[in-house]
Tab-separated table of C-alpha atoms and ligand atoms in Angstrom:
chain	number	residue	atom	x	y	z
A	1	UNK	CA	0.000	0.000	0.000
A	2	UNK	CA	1.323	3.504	-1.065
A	3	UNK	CA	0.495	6.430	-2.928
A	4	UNK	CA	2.474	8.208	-5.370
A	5	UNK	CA	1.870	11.313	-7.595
A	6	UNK	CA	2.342	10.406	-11.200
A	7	UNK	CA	2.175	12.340	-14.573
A	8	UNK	CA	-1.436	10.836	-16.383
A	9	UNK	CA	-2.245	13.001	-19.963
A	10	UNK	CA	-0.305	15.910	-19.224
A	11	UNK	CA	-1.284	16.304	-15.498
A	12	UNK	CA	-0.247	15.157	-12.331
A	13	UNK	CA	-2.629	12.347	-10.144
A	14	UNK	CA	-2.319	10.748	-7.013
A	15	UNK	CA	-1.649	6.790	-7.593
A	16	UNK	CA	-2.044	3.188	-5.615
A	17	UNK	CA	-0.580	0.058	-7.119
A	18	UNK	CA	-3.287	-2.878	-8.280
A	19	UNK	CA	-0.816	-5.775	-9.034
A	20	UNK	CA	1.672	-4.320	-11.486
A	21	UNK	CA	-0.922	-1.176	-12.699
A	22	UNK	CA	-0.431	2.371	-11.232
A	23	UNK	CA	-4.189	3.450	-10.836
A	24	UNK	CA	-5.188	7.116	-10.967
A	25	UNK	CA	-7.100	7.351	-7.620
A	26	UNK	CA	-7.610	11.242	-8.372
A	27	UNK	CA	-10.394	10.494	-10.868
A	28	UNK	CA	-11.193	7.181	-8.976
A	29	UNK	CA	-12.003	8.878	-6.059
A	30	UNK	CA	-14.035	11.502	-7.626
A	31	UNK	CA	-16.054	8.898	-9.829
A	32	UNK	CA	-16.551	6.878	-6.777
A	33	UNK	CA	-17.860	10.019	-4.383
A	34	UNK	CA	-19.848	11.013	-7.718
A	35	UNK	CA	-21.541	7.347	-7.916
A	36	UNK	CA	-21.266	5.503	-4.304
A	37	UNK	CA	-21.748	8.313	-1.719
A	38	UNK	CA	-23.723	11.362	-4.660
A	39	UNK	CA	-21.304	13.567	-3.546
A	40	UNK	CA	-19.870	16.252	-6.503
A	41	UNK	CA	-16.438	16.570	-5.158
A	42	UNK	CA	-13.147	17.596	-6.873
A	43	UNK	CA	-10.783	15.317	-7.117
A	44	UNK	CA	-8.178	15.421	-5.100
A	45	UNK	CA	-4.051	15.984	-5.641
A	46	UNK	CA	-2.460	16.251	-3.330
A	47	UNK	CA	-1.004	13.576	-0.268
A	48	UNK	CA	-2.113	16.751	2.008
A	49	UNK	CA	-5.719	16.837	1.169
A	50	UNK	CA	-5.568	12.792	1.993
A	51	UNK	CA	-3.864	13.825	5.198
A	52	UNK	CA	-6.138	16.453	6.109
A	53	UNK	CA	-9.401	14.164	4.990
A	54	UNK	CA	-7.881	11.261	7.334
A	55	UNK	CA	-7.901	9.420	3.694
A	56	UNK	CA	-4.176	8.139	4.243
A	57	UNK	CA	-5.212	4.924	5.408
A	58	UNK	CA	-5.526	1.068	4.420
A	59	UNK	CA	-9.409	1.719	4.606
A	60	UNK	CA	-9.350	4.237	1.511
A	61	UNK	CA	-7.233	2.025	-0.243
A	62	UNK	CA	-9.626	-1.087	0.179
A	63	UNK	CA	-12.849	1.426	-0.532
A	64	UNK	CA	-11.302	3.026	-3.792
A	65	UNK	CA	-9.598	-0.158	-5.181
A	66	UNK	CA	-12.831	-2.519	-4.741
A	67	UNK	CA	-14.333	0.433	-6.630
A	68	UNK	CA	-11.810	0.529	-9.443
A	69	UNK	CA	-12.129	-3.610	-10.350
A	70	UNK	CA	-16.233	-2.959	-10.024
A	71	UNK	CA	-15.844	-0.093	-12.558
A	72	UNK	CA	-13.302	-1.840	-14.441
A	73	UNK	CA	-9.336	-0.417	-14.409
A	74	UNK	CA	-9.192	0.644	-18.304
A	75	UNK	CA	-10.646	4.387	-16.915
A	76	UNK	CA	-8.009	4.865	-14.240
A	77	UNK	CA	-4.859	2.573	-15.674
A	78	UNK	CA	-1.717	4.763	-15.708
A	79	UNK	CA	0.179	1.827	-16.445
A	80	UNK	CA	3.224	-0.045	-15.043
A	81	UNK	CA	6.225	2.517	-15.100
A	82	UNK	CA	4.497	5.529	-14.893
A	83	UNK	CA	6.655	8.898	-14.574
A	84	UNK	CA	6.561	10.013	-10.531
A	85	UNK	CA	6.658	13.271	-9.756
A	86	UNK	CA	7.778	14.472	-5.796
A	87	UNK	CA	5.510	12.572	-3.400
A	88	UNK	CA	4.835	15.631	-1.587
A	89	UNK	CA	6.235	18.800	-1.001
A	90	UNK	CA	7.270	18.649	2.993
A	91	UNK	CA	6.285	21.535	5.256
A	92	UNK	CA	9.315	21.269	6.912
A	93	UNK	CA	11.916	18.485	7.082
A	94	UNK	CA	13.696	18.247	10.050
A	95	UNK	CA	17.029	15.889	9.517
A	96	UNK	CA	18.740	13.586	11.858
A	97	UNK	CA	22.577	13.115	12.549
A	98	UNK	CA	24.284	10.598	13.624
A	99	UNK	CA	21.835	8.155	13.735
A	100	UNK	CA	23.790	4.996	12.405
A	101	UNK	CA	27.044	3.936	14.732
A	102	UNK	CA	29.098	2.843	11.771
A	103	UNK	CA	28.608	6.013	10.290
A	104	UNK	CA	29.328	8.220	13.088
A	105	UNK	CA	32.352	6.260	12.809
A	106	UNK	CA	33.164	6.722	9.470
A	107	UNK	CA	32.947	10.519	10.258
A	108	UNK	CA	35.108	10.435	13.140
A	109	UNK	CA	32.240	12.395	14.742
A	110	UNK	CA	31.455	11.999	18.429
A	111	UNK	CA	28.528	9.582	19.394
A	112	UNK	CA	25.319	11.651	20.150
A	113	UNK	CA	23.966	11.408	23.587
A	114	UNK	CA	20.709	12.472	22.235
A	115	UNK	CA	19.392	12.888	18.592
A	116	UNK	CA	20.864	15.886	16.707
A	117	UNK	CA	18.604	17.952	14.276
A	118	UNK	CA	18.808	20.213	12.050
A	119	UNK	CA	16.661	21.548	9.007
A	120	UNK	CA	16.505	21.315	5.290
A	121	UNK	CA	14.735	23.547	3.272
A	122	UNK	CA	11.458	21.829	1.134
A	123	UNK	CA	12.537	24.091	-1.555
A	124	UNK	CA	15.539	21.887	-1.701
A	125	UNK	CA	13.356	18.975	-3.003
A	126	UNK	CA	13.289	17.562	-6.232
A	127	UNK	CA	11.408	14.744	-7.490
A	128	UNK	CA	12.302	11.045	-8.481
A	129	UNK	CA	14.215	11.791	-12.122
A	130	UNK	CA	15.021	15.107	-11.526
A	131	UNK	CA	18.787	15.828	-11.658
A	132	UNK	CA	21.399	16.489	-8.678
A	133	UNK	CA	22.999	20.026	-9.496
A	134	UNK	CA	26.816	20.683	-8.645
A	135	UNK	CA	28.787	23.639	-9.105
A	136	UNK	CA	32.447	22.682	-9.607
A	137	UNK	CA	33.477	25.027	-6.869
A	138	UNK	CA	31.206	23.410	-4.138
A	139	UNK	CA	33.786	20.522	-3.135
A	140	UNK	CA	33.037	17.480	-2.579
A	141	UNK	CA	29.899	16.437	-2.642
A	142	UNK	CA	28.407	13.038	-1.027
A	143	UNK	CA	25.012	11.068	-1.344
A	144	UNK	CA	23.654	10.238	1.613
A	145	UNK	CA	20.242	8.066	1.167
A	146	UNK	CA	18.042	7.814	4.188
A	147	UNK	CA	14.462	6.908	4.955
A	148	UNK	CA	12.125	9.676	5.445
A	149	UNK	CA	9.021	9.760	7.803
A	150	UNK	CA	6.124	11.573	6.614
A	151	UNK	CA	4.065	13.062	9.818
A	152	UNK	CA	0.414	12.595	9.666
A	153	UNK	CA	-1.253	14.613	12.468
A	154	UNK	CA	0.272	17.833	14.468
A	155	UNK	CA	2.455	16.006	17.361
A	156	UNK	CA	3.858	18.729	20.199
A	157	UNK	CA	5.614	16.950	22.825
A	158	UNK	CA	4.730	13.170	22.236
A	159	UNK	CA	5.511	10.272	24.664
A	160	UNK	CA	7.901	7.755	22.816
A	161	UNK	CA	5.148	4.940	23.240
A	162	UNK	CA	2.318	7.041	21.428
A	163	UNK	CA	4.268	8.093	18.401
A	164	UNK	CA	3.145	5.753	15.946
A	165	UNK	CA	-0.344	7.521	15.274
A	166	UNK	CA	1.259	10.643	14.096
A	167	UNK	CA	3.344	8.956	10.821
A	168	UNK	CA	1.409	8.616	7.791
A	169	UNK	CA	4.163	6.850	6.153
A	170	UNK	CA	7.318	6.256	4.840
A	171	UNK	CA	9.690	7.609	1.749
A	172	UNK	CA	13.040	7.860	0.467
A	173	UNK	CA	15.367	11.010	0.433
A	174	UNK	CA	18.771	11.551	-0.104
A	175	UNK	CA	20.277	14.284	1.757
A	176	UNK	CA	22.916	15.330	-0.346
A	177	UNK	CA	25.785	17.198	1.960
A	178	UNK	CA	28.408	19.712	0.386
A	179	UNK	CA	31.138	17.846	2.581
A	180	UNK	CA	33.960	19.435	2.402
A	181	UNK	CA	32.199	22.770	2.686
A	182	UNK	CA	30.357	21.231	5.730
A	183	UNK	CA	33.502	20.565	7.613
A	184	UNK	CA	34.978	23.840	6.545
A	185	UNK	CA	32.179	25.384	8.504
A	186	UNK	CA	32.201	22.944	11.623
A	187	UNK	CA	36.154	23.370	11.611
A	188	UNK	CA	35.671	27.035	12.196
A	189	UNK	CA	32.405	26.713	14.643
A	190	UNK	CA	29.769	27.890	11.864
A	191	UNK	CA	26.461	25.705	11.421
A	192	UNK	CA	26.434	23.520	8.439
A	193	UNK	CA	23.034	25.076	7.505
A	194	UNK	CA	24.351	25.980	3.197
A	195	UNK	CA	26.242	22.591	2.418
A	196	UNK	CA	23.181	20.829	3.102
A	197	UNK	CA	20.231	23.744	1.624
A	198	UNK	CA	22.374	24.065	-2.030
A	199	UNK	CA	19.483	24.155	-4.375
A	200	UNK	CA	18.202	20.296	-5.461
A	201	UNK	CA	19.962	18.987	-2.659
A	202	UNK	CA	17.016	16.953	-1.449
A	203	UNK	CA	15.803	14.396	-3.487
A	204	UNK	CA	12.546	12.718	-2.195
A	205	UNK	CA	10.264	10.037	-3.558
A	206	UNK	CA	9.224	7.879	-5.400
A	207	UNK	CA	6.569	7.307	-3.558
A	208	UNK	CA	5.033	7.100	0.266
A	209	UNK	CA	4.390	3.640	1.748
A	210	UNK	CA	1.458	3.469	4.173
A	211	UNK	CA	2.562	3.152	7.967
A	212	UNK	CA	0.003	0.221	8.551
A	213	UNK	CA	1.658	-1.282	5.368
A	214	UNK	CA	4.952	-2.779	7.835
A	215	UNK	CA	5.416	-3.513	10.860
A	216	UNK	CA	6.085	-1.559	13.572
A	217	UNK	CA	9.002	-0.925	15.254
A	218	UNK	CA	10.183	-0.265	11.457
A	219	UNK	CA	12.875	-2.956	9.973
A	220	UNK	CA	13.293	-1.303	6.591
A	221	UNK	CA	16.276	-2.301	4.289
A	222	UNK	CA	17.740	0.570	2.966
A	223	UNK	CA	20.356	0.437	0.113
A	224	UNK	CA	22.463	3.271	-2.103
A	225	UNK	CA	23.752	2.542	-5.116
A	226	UNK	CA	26.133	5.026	-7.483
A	227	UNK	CA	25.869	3.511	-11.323
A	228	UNK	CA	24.780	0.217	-10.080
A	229	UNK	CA	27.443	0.180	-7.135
A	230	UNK	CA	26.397	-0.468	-3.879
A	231	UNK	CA	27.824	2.207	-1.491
A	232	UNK	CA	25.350	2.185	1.710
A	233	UNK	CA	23.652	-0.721	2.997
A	234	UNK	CA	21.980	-1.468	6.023
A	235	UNK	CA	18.196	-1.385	7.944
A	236	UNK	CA	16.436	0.824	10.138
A	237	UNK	CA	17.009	-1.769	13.102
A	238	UNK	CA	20.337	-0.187	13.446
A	239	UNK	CA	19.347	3.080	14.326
A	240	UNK	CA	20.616	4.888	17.264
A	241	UNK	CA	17.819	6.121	18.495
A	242	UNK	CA	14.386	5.114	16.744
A	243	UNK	CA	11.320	6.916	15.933
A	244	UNK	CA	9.777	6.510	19.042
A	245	UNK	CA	12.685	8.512	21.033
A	246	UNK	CA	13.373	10.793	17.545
A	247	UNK	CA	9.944	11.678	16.864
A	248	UNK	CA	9.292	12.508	20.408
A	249	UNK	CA	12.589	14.356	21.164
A	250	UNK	CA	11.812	16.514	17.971
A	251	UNK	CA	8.286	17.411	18.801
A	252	UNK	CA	9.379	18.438	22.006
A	253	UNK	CA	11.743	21.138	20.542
A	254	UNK	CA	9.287	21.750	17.566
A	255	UNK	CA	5.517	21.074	17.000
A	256	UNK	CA	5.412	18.506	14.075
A	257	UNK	CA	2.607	19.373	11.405
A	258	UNK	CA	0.637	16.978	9.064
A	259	UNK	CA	3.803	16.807	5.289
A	260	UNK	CA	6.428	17.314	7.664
A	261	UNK	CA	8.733	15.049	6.805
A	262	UNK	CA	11.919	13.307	9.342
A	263	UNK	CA	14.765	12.474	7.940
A	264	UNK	CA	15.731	9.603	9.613
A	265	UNK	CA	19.674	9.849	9.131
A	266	UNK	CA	22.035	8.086	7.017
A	267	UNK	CA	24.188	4.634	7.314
A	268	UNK	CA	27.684	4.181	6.717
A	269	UNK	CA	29.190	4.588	2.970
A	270	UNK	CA	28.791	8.031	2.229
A	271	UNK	CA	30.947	8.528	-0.818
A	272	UNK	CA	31.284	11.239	-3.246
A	273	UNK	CA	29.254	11.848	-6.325
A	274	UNK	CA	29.680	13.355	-9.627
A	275	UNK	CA	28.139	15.281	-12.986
A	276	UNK	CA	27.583	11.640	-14.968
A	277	UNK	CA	26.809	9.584	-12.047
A	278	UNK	CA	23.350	7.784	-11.302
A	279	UNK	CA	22.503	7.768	-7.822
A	280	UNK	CA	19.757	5.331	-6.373
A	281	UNK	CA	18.362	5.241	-2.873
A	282	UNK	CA	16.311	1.948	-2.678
A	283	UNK	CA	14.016	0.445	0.347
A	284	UNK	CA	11.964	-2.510	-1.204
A	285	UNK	CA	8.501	-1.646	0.117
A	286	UNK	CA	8.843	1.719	-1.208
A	287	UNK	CA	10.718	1.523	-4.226
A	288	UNK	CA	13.831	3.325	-6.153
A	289	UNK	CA	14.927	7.404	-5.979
A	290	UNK	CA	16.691	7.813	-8.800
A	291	UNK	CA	18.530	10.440	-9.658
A	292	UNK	CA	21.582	12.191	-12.216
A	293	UNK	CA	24.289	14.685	-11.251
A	294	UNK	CA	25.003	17.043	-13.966
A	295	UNK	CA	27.173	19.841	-13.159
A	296	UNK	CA	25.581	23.266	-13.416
A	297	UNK	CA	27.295	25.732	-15.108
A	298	UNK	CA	27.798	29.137	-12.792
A	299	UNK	CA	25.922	31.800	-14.277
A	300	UNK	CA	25.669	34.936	-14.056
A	301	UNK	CA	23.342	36.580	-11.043
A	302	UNK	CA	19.882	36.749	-11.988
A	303	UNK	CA	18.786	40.085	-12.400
A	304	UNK	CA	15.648	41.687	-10.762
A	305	UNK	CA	12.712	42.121	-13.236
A	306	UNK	CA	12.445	45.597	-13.680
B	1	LIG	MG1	21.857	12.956	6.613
């Protein structure tokens, strides 16, 4: 179970998998509130109108794909590789450090005595297929592919043992870190807000699995691979700290809203990437994120529009 938003004759839909099919649920949904409940609604678009209509659940999913195989799939087939545009453009996302021993390790970074956060701007997000920019004076710059958890309901200081009703679901991201710029700035006692905000730096996608779709606590694989390479490999079960503790820790600083989005913090492997390279972030419940570098010429300033 999990919703994606995919390009369907020149427009963008919310889709659910039947078997192999992608199935516009946009028109589905509209056709089936039209028909089943005589309700003229519009169709919906967005994963935030689901959020907001409590629609982000197994329950729509059985209601509008019992609907679809009465009705017949031909009407709402987008196919089997449909193109996915971003899942959802987050509210906020709120990243973790540190969150995976071997990698703290691989950093030579201390070990965190309680999650570390920082932010990412959602204007930073680009969708599945969507290229990775570099500028060639920006250093090195490394993948990092981690699983994202997208908040369902406002959550202000949570208990650890009642976060699980707050997460809608689950998606991939790579947080893509400018790292030698990073250390640069934690060298000379500056946050490391810029080498992780450059502009595309955020890939998210393809799609967001249902919470109730896996277990809980979460035992996701998660794998990165650099032209078919494998470079990060490992599973949520070797977390730090897990959501319970990071989701409540977080909403204690910060009040969590329905898109946010947590970036749960990467595994060991970080590596470099490069204009040319391919760079997939893969969990197999939710899918692939995959995405080119190119380099990006620097231009000249934009100028104001007079
Ligand atoms: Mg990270």
């Amino acid at each position: 179970m999990k919703i994606a938003r995919v390009e369907r004759h020149g427009e963008i839909v919310l889709a659910m998998p039947l078997g192999e099919r992608w199935i516009d649920i946009s028109h589905a949904w509209q056709d089936y509130e039209r028909v089943v409940e005589g309700v003229d609604a519009h169709s919906l678009r967005e994963v935030r109108e689901l959020l907001a209509r409590g629609l982000f659940t197994r329950a729509f999913h059985r209601r509008v794909m019992e609907f679809v195989q009465q009705q017949g799939i031909d009407d709402y087939d987008v196919g089997a590789l449909p193109r996915f545009a971003m899942p959802l453009r987050p509210g906020k996302i709120i990243a973790i450090g540190r969150n995976y021993a071997a990698h703290v390790r691989e950093l030579e970074s201390a070990m965190p005595e309680e999650p570390i956060f920082f932010g990412k701007n959602a204007d930073t997000c680009i969708g599945p297929d969507d290229a990775i920019q570099v500028k060639n004076w920006y250093g090195r710059v490394d993948h990092e592919g981690e699983i994202g958890v997208v908040i369902g309901q406002q959550v202000r200081d949570a208990r650890p043992e009642l976060v699980q009703a707050f997460v809608a679901g689950y998606t991939l991201l790579n947080d893509v870190t400018a790292r030698e710029m990073q250390k640069r700035d934690i060298a000379k006692a500056q946050p490391w807000y810029r080498s992780k905000n450059l502009d595309t730096f955020c890939p998210i996608g393809p799609c967001i699995l249902l919470r109730e779709a896996v277990e809980w606590p979460l035992e996701l694989e998660l794998e990165v691979r650099v032209n078919g390479e494998v470079r990060q490999k490992s599973n949520t079960r070797r977390f730090l700290f897990g959501l319970p503790e990071l989701i409540a820790h977080v909403s204690k600083h910060i009040t969590l809203e329905p898109g946010d989005v947590i970036a749960t913090g990467t595994p060991e492997g970080v590596g470099p990437i490069h204009p040319g390279d391919v760079v997939e972030v893969a969990s197999p419940p939710i899918g692939i994120l995959r995405n080119s570098v190119i380099e990006e010429p620097t231009s000249d300033a934009l100028k104001p529009q007079a």
